[in-house]
Tab-separated table of C-alpha atoms and ligand atoms in Angstrom:
chain	number	residue	atom	x	y	z
X	17	MET	CA	0.000	0.000	0.000
X	18	ARG	CA	0.993	3.658	-0.280
X	19	ALA	CA	1.900	5.593	2.865
X	20	LEU	CA	3.244	9.060	3.667
X	21	ARG	CA	6.437	8.242	5.565
X	22	LEU	CA	8.805	10.377	7.553
X	23	LEU	CA	12.088	8.675	6.699
X	24	LYS	CA	14.415	10.834	8.807
X	25	TRP	CA	14.192	13.752	11.246
X	26	LYS	CA	14.149	17.262	9.803
X	27	SER	CA	12.882	16.232	6.381
X	28	ASP	CA	9.666	16.253	4.387
X	29	PRO	CA	7.809	12.937	4.513
X	30	VAL	CA	7.795	10.877	1.325
X	31	LEU	CA	5.034	8.895	-0.369
X	32	SER	CA	6.346	5.339	-0.144
X	33	GLU	CA	5.243	1.817	-0.992
X	34	VAL	CA	5.055	-0.451	2.093
X	35	SER	CA	3.567	-3.880	2.682
X	36	ASP	CA	-0.076	-4.089	3.789
X	37	PRO	CA	-0.271	-4.473	7.588
X	38	GLU	CA	-1.813	-7.684	8.977
X	39	PRO	CA	-3.755	-7.526	12.253
X	40	GLY	CA	-2.229	-9.667	15.000
X	41	PRO	CA	-4.130	-10.959	18.047
X	42	GLY	CA	-6.509	-8.299	19.394
X	43	GLU	CA	-5.613	-5.808	16.660
X	44	VAL	CA	-7.920	-4.280	14.066
X	45	LEU	CA	-7.070	-3.201	10.535
X	46	VAL	CA	-8.853	-0.019	9.416
X	47	ARG	CA	-9.194	1.103	5.800
X	48	VAL	CA	-8.489	4.818	6.106
X	49	GLY	CA	-11.254	7.136	4.948
X	50	GLY	CA	-9.624	10.317	6.191
X	51	ALA	CA	-6.471	11.385	8.030
X	52	GLY	CA	-6.185	14.969	9.279
X	53	ALA	CA	-3.025	17.022	8.782
X	54	CYS	CA	-2.157	18.501	12.169
X	55	HIS	CA	0.128	21.360	13.045
X	56	SER	CA	1.961	19.040	15.433
X	57	ASP	CA	3.041	16.949	12.415
X	58	LEU	CA	5.000	19.993	11.268
X	59	HIS	CA	6.766	20.033	14.631
X	60	VAL	CA	7.502	16.330	14.190
X	61	MET	CA	9.047	16.806	10.755
X	62	ARG	CA	10.843	20.086	11.477
X	63	GLU	CA	11.908	20.147	15.129
X	64	PHE	CA	11.447	16.882	16.949
X	65	GLU	CA	14.898	15.304	16.620
X	66	GLY	CA	15.854	14.136	20.088
X	67	GLY	CA	12.580	15.466	21.486
X	68	ALA	CA	10.705	12.157	21.456
X	69	PRO	CA	11.430	8.620	22.665
X	70	TRP	CA	10.726	7.336	19.146
X	71	GLY	CA	11.807	8.197	15.669
X	72	PRO	CA	11.537	7.663	11.923
X	73	PRO	CA	10.784	5.806	9.796
X	74	LEU	CA	7.070	6.084	10.461
X	75	THR	CA	3.833	6.870	8.660
X	76	LEU	CA	2.312	10.195	9.762
X	77	GLY	CA	-1.347	10.786	10.608
X	78	HIS	CA	-2.753	10.757	14.166
X	79	GLU	CA	-6.337	11.871	13.496
X	80	ASN	CA	-8.041	9.105	11.622
X	81	ALA	CA	-11.362	7.568	10.650
X	82	GLY	CA	-12.344	4.862	8.195
X	83	TRP	CA	-13.915	1.447	7.931
X	84	VAL	CA	-13.007	-1.785	9.726
X	85	ALA	CA	-11.187	-3.946	7.170
X	86	ALA	CA	-10.118	-7.003	9.217
X	87	LEU	CA	-10.077	-8.237	12.808
X	88	GLY	CA	-7.158	-10.038	14.421
X	89	ASP	CA	-7.739	-13.116	16.583
X	90	GLY	CA	-9.863	-12.278	19.600
X	91	ALA	CA	-10.632	-8.684	18.542
X	92	LYS	CA	-14.292	-7.960	19.057
X	93	GLY	CA	-16.782	-5.140	19.451
X	94	VAL	CA	-16.637	-3.935	15.844
X	95	GLU	CA	-17.594	-5.521	12.520
X	96	VAL	CA	-15.893	-5.610	9.155
X	97	GLY	CA	-17.209	-2.749	7.020
X	98	GLN	CA	-18.298	-0.639	9.989
X	99	ALA	CA	-17.444	3.085	9.845
X	100	VAL	CA	-15.326	4.097	12.823
X	101	ALA	CA	-13.386	6.994	14.317
X	102	VAL	CA	-10.014	6.075	15.788
X	103	TYR	CA	-9.326	7.275	19.341
X	104	GLY	CA	-5.743	8.456	18.938
X	105	PRO	CA	-3.905	8.298	22.290
X	106	TRP	CA	-3.204	4.617	22.826
X	107	GLY	CA	-2.513	3.817	26.482
X	108	CYS	CA	-1.817	0.638	28.412
X	109	GLY	CA	-5.557	0.084	28.908
X	110	THR	CA	-5.302	-0.948	32.563
X	111	CYS	CA	-3.818	1.886	34.666
X	112	GLY	CA	-6.093	4.198	36.646
X	113	ARG	CA	-6.269	6.849	33.934
X	114	CYS	CA	-6.817	4.342	31.133
X	115	ARG	CA	-9.639	2.661	33.088
X	116	LEU	CA	-11.453	6.016	32.985
X	117	GLY	CA	-10.888	6.255	29.246
X	118	ALA	CA	-8.249	8.967	29.702
X	119	GLU	CA	-5.581	7.105	27.750
X	120	ASN	CA	-4.144	10.499	26.796
X	121	TYR	CA	-2.786	10.519	30.355
X	122	CYS	CA	-1.789	6.844	30.631
X	123	GLU	CA	0.526	6.386	33.598
X	124	ASP	CA	2.199	3.229	32.381
X	125	ARG	CA	3.730	4.337	29.089
X	126	ASP	CA	6.146	1.392	29.160
X	127	ALA	CA	3.167	-0.952	28.874
X	128	ALA	CA	1.435	1.137	26.185
X	129	PRO	CA	1.991	0.874	22.444
X	130	LEU	CA	3.378	3.887	20.588
X	131	THR	CA	0.621	6.112	19.217
X	132	GLY	CA	-0.222	5.868	15.507
X	133	GLY	CA	1.339	8.774	13.630
X	134	LEU	CA	3.339	9.809	16.720
X	135	GLY	CA	5.644	6.834	17.124
X	136	ALA	CA	3.857	3.945	15.448
X	137	ASP	CA	2.609	4.035	11.841
X	138	GLY	CA	-0.340	6.419	11.455
X	139	GLY	CA	-3.232	6.901	9.079
X	140	MET	CA	-1.735	8.711	6.088
X	141	ALA	CA	-1.878	5.434	4.225
X	142	GLU	CA	-4.457	3.150	2.728
X	143	TYR	CA	-4.628	1.092	5.931
X	144	LEU	CA	-4.008	1.731	9.624
X	145	LEU	CA	-3.282	-0.952	12.203
X	146	VAL	CA	-5.037	-0.197	15.510
X	147	PRO	CA	-3.747	-2.124	18.566
X	148	ALA	CA	-7.140	-2.736	20.223
X	149	ALA	CA	-10.808	-2.558	19.272
X	150	ARG	CA	-11.546	-0.263	22.246
X	151	HIS	CA	-9.920	2.585	20.311
X	152	LEU	CA	-12.603	2.384	17.608
X	153	LEU	CA	-15.803	4.372	18.092
X	154	PRO	CA	-18.689	3.698	15.711
X	155	LEU	CA	-19.522	6.700	13.549
X	156	PRO	CA	-23.070	7.874	14.121
X	157	ASP	CA	-25.316	8.072	11.040
X	158	GLY	CA	-24.702	11.162	8.984
X	159	LEU	CA	-20.982	11.354	9.646
X	160	GLU	CA	-18.526	10.321	6.914
X	161	PRO	CA	-14.950	9.266	7.789
X	162	ALA	CA	-13.359	12.214	5.942
X	163	GLU	CA	-15.265	14.726	8.066
X	164	ALA	CA	-15.025	12.628	11.229
X	165	ALA	CA	-11.223	12.278	11.076
X	166	PRO	CA	-10.434	15.813	12.340
X	167	LEU	CA	-12.886	15.346	15.182
X	168	THR	CA	-10.533	12.803	16.769
X	169	ASP	CA	-7.904	15.485	17.496
X	170	ALA	CA	-8.883	18.933	16.175
X	171	GLY	CA	-12.320	18.306	17.727
X	172	LEU	CA	-11.456	16.201	20.774
X	173	THR	CA	-8.554	18.353	21.999
X	174	PRO	CA	-10.532	21.612	22.245
X	175	TYR	CA	-13.566	19.699	23.529
X	176	HIS	CA	-11.546	18.378	26.468
X	177	ALA	CA	-10.138	21.860	27.141
X	178	VAL	CA	-13.600	23.464	27.053
X	179	ARG	CA	-15.346	20.702	28.993
X	180	ARG	CA	-13.002	20.876	31.980
X	181	SER	CA	-13.843	24.599	32.277
X	182	TRP	CA	-17.627	24.226	31.927
X	183	PRO	CA	-18.238	25.286	35.581
X	184	LYS	CA	-16.576	28.623	34.804
X	185	LEU	CA	-18.739	29.261	31.738
X	186	PRO	CA	-22.267	30.050	32.950
X	187	PRO	CA	-24.521	32.561	31.163
X	188	GLY	CA	-22.902	35.982	31.368
X	189	SER	CA	-19.377	34.577	31.115
X	190	THR	CA	-16.850	35.107	28.340
X	191	ALA	CA	-14.470	32.660	26.673
X	192	VAL	CA	-11.542	33.747	24.523
X	193	VAL	CA	-10.142	31.494	21.801
X	194	ILE	CA	-6.619	32.484	20.755
X	195	GLY	CA	-5.770	30.996	17.363
X	196	ALA	CA	-8.792	30.233	15.179
X	197	GLY	CA	-7.135	27.586	13.019
X	198	GLY	CA	-7.720	23.830	12.791
X	199	LEU	CA	-8.505	23.414	16.503
X	200	GLY	CA	-9.599	26.942	17.322
X	201	HIS	CA	-12.420	27.169	14.782
X	202	ILE	CA	-13.882	23.984	16.257
X	203	ALA	CA	-13.349	25.344	19.797
X	204	VAL	CA	-15.606	28.272	18.914
X	205	GLN	CA	-18.327	25.846	17.824
X	206	ILE	CA	-17.908	23.666	20.913
X	207	LEU	CA	-18.235	26.711	23.172
X	208	LYS	CA	-21.378	27.821	21.331
X	209	ALA	CA	-22.883	24.311	21.383
X	210	THR	CA	-22.148	23.427	25.004
X	211	THR	CA	-22.064	26.710	26.967
X	212	ALA	CA	-23.879	30.046	27.082
X	213	ALA	CA	-20.620	31.993	27.158
X	214	LYS	CA	-19.926	34.918	24.883
X	215	VAL	CA	-17.096	33.835	22.566
X	216	ILE	CA	-14.252	36.096	21.460
X	217	ALA	CA	-11.796	34.790	18.840
X	218	VAL	CA	-8.333	36.287	18.410
X	219	ASP	CA	-6.028	35.574	15.472
X	220	LEU	CA	-3.443	37.251	13.269
X	221	ARG	CA	-5.129	36.166	10.042
X	222	PRO	CA	-8.288	37.905	8.769
X	223	ASP	CA	-9.393	34.615	7.113
X	224	ALA	CA	-9.276	32.810	10.454
X	225	LEU	CA	-11.309	35.560	12.129
X	226	GLU	CA	-13.867	35.359	9.328
X	227	LEU	CA	-14.086	31.581	9.833
X	228	ALA	CA	-14.588	32.099	13.584
X	229	ARG	CA	-17.359	34.621	12.900
X	230	ALA	CA	-19.009	32.227	10.441
X	231	HIS	CA	-19.048	29.616	13.222
X	232	GLY	CA	-20.636	31.850	15.793
X	233	ALA	CA	-17.914	33.931	17.468
X	234	ASP	CA	-19.606	36.953	19.032
X	235	LEU	CA	-16.554	39.159	18.612
X	236	THR	CA	-13.293	38.758	16.717
X	237	LEU	CA	-10.094	40.680	17.397
X	238	PRO	CA	-6.786	40.927	15.581
X	239	SER	CA	-3.984	39.475	17.691
X	240	ASP	CA	-2.003	42.612	18.484
X	241	GLU	CA	-0.872	44.642	21.490
X	242	HIS	CA	-4.414	46.009	21.958
X	243	ALA	CA	-6.157	42.618	22.121
X	244	ALA	CA	-6.086	42.209	25.920
X	245	ALA	CA	-7.490	45.712	26.454
X	246	GLU	CA	-10.196	44.985	23.863
X	247	VAL	CA	-11.174	41.828	25.739
X	248	ARG	CA	-11.395	43.821	28.967
X	249	ALA	CA	-13.447	46.506	27.231
X	250	ALA	CA	-15.830	43.861	25.897
X	251	THR	CA	-16.307	42.333	29.342
X	252	GLY	CA	-17.009	45.452	31.386
X	253	GLY	CA	-13.400	45.537	32.521
X	254	ARG	CA	-13.566	42.112	34.166
X	255	GLY	CA	-11.695	40.004	31.632
X	256	ALA	CA	-12.416	36.558	30.215
X	257	ASP	CA	-13.551	33.737	32.499
X	258	VAL	CA	-11.748	31.209	30.331
X	259	VAL	CA	-8.922	31.775	27.854
X	260	LEU	CA	-7.963	28.912	25.553
X	261	ASP	CA	-4.603	29.429	23.865
X	262	PHE	CA	-4.294	27.270	20.757
X	263	VAL	CA	-0.950	28.823	19.861
X	264	GLY	CA	1.150	28.735	23.028
X	265	ALA	CA	3.754	31.322	22.043
X	266	ASP	CA	5.226	33.906	24.450
X	267	ALA	CA	3.010	36.641	23.002
X	268	THR	CA	-0.246	34.655	23.159
X	269	LEU	CA	0.440	33.450	26.715
X	270	ARG	CA	1.065	37.046	27.731
X	271	LEU	CA	-2.172	38.067	26.031
X	272	GLY	CA	-4.053	35.240	27.751
X	273	ALA	CA	-2.800	36.221	31.204
X	274	ALA	CA	-3.580	39.892	30.582
X	275	ALA	CA	-7.092	39.092	29.319
X	276	ALA	CA	-8.090	36.594	32.047
X	277	ARG	CA	-10.556	37.432	34.803
X	278	THR	CA	-9.770	36.764	38.480
X	279	VAL	CA	-10.503	33.102	39.321
X	280	GLY	CA	-10.486	32.375	35.583
X	281	ASP	CA	-8.803	29.604	33.613
X	282	LEU	CA	-5.906	30.032	31.207
X	283	THR	CA	-5.556	26.789	29.308
X	284	VAL	CA	-2.573	26.248	27.039
X	285	VAL	CA	-3.291	23.824	24.215
X	286	GLY	CA	-0.907	25.086	21.520
X	287	ILE	CA	2.584	23.653	21.427
X	288	ALA	CA	4.557	26.667	20.182
X	289	GLY	CA	6.734	26.318	23.295
X	290	GLY	CA	6.378	29.812	24.748
X	291	THR	CA	6.720	30.508	28.463
X	292	LEU	CA	4.668	32.576	30.901
X	293	PRO	CA	6.313	33.997	34.016
X	294	VAL	CA	3.995	33.364	36.972
X	295	SER	CA	4.378	35.656	39.956
X	296	PHE	CA	2.228	37.232	42.656
X	297	ARG	CA	1.233	40.279	40.587
X	298	GLY	CA	2.029	38.725	37.220
X	299	ILE	CA	-1.381	37.147	36.654
X	300	PRO	CA	-4.845	37.999	38.023
X	301	TYR	CA	-5.655	36.432	41.425
X	302	GLU	CA	-6.633	32.768	41.408
X	303	VAL	CA	-6.230	32.332	37.680
X	304	SER	CA	-5.502	28.657	37.059
X	305	VAL	CA	-2.958	28.005	34.341
X	306	GLN	CA	-2.902	24.548	32.812
X	307	THR	CA	-1.841	22.633	29.773
X	308	THR	CA	-4.007	19.943	28.230
X	309	TYR	CA	-3.139	17.101	25.886
X	310	TRP	CA	-5.756	15.546	23.579
X	311	GLY	CA	-8.879	14.140	25.347
X	312	THR	CA	-10.598	11.034	26.700
X	313	ARG	CA	-12.411	8.281	24.832
X	314	PRO	CA	-15.828	9.082	26.399
X	315	GLU	CA	-15.310	12.687	25.328
X	316	LEU	CA	-14.672	11.555	21.745
X	317	ALA	CA	-18.086	9.840	21.777
X	318	GLU	CA	-19.600	13.162	22.866
X	319	VAL	CA	-17.785	15.037	20.092
X	320	LEU	CA	-19.067	12.560	17.493
X	321	ASP	CA	-22.585	13.046	18.824
X	322	LEU	CA	-22.309	16.838	18.556
X	323	ALA	CA	-21.041	16.510	14.982
X	324	ALA	CA	-23.652	13.971	13.886
X	325	ARG	CA	-26.345	16.358	15.110
X	326	GLY	CA	-24.795	19.226	13.151
X	327	LEU	CA	-23.872	21.203	16.271
X	328	ILE	CA	-20.209	21.263	15.322
X	329	ARG	CA	-18.934	21.044	11.750
X	330	PRO	CA	-15.209	21.248	10.990
X	331	ARG	CA	-14.250	23.202	7.875
X	332	VAL	CA	-12.471	20.509	5.881
X	333	THR	CA	-10.354	20.733	2.733
X	334	THR	CA	-9.544	17.307	1.304
X	335	TYR	CA	-6.330	16.287	-0.468
X	336	PRO	CA	-5.510	12.946	-2.117
X	337	LEU	CA	-2.640	10.987	-0.551
X	338	ASP	CA	-0.232	11.858	-3.361
X	339	ARG	CA	-0.798	15.567	-2.606
X	340	ALA	CA	-0.487	15.259	1.182
X	341	MET	CA	2.638	17.435	1.240
X	342	ASP	CA	0.634	20.224	-0.418
X	343	ALA	CA	-1.655	20.116	2.614
X	344	TYR	CA	1.296	20.566	4.978
X	345	HIS	CA	2.802	23.309	2.839
X	346	ASP	CA	-0.551	25.126	2.777
X	347	LEU	CA	-0.826	24.705	6.552
X	348	GLU	CA	2.713	25.937	7.090
X	349	ALA	CA	2.211	28.978	4.846
X	350	GLY	CA	-1.046	29.931	6.596
X	351	ARG	CA	-2.976	29.383	3.344
X	352	LEU	CA	-5.341	26.841	4.881
X	353	THR	CA	-8.655	27.773	6.463
X	354	GLY	CA	-9.898	25.087	8.849
X	355	ARG	CA	-8.506	21.559	8.608
X	356	ALA	CA	-6.794	19.614	5.801
X	357	VAL	CA	-7.818	15.963	5.532
X	358	ILE	CA	-5.944	13.432	3.427
X	359	VAL	CA	-8.268	10.977	1.700
X	360	PRO	CA	-6.247	8.009	0.434
T	424	ZN	ZN1	-2.658	16.764	16.391
T	425	ZN	ZN1	-2.540	3.368	31.032
């Protein structure tokens, strides 16, 4: 089969011919119907050398959906031909976190397989080998694999970040989304679908702000030195109850801290690697600062439900597998609005 392979660190991945994977005991083979191109893949191909306990060669693609193609011995719970979304963070399955479905925070990494597309072979190929049937969630009616694929990361990651802050988002509250790209434009929709908060989107790119407005943002602001003051002005001087930073650079973290309300949340989802000095007068009182990574399996089921009911709808641009690098180049150049999905 054909697969988009990263052959060495600090290089562009290459469309390669590899042998079709065969499911071993407990494993499931999925025919890929869509594999999302994520900003973190760019970090993997450009910057990761030495930064991960795994390395090339590997097939990229960690947000995947498709159809069950074959079951290994003993694998059960899904049927051949069934449309499924693939829960991406593969944990050990038995530690305390995994038992709750939070395999994104598995505490026994030594007993867990490497994650597809981030260690093991991912979904930018005709087939994807999934280590256990529990990672496959049936697609509800009305959801095709190509549109479901981005929900497994670009949908699930912001959903987890929003959901954990639900108690701080009652009517009358304000949420700020910094970075209205692949994840951020879905974050706006998740906030609108699951809370009564007023939503403010902040981005450098006019296209991204337009996308956020089209998906229900109440206010959009260019990401500049005035943005924090504008957030305060729009909230009667109080600031935002919840700030979700999908960029994570020094400047956006600074903006997030300056825009947050006392007792608010500042949640860092973006992996740009910026830092935020925390000191007694550096951030508003009782602001909680946290990072999040991906989401839980039960949350993915909730995301799929929201999408099947039309309450969230990722903006998707599809690319065939042999043009997958165009998707990354478009993403890298800021030419992409919403999410790129590779359809093999
Ligand atoms: Zn990702
Ligand atoms: Zn675990």
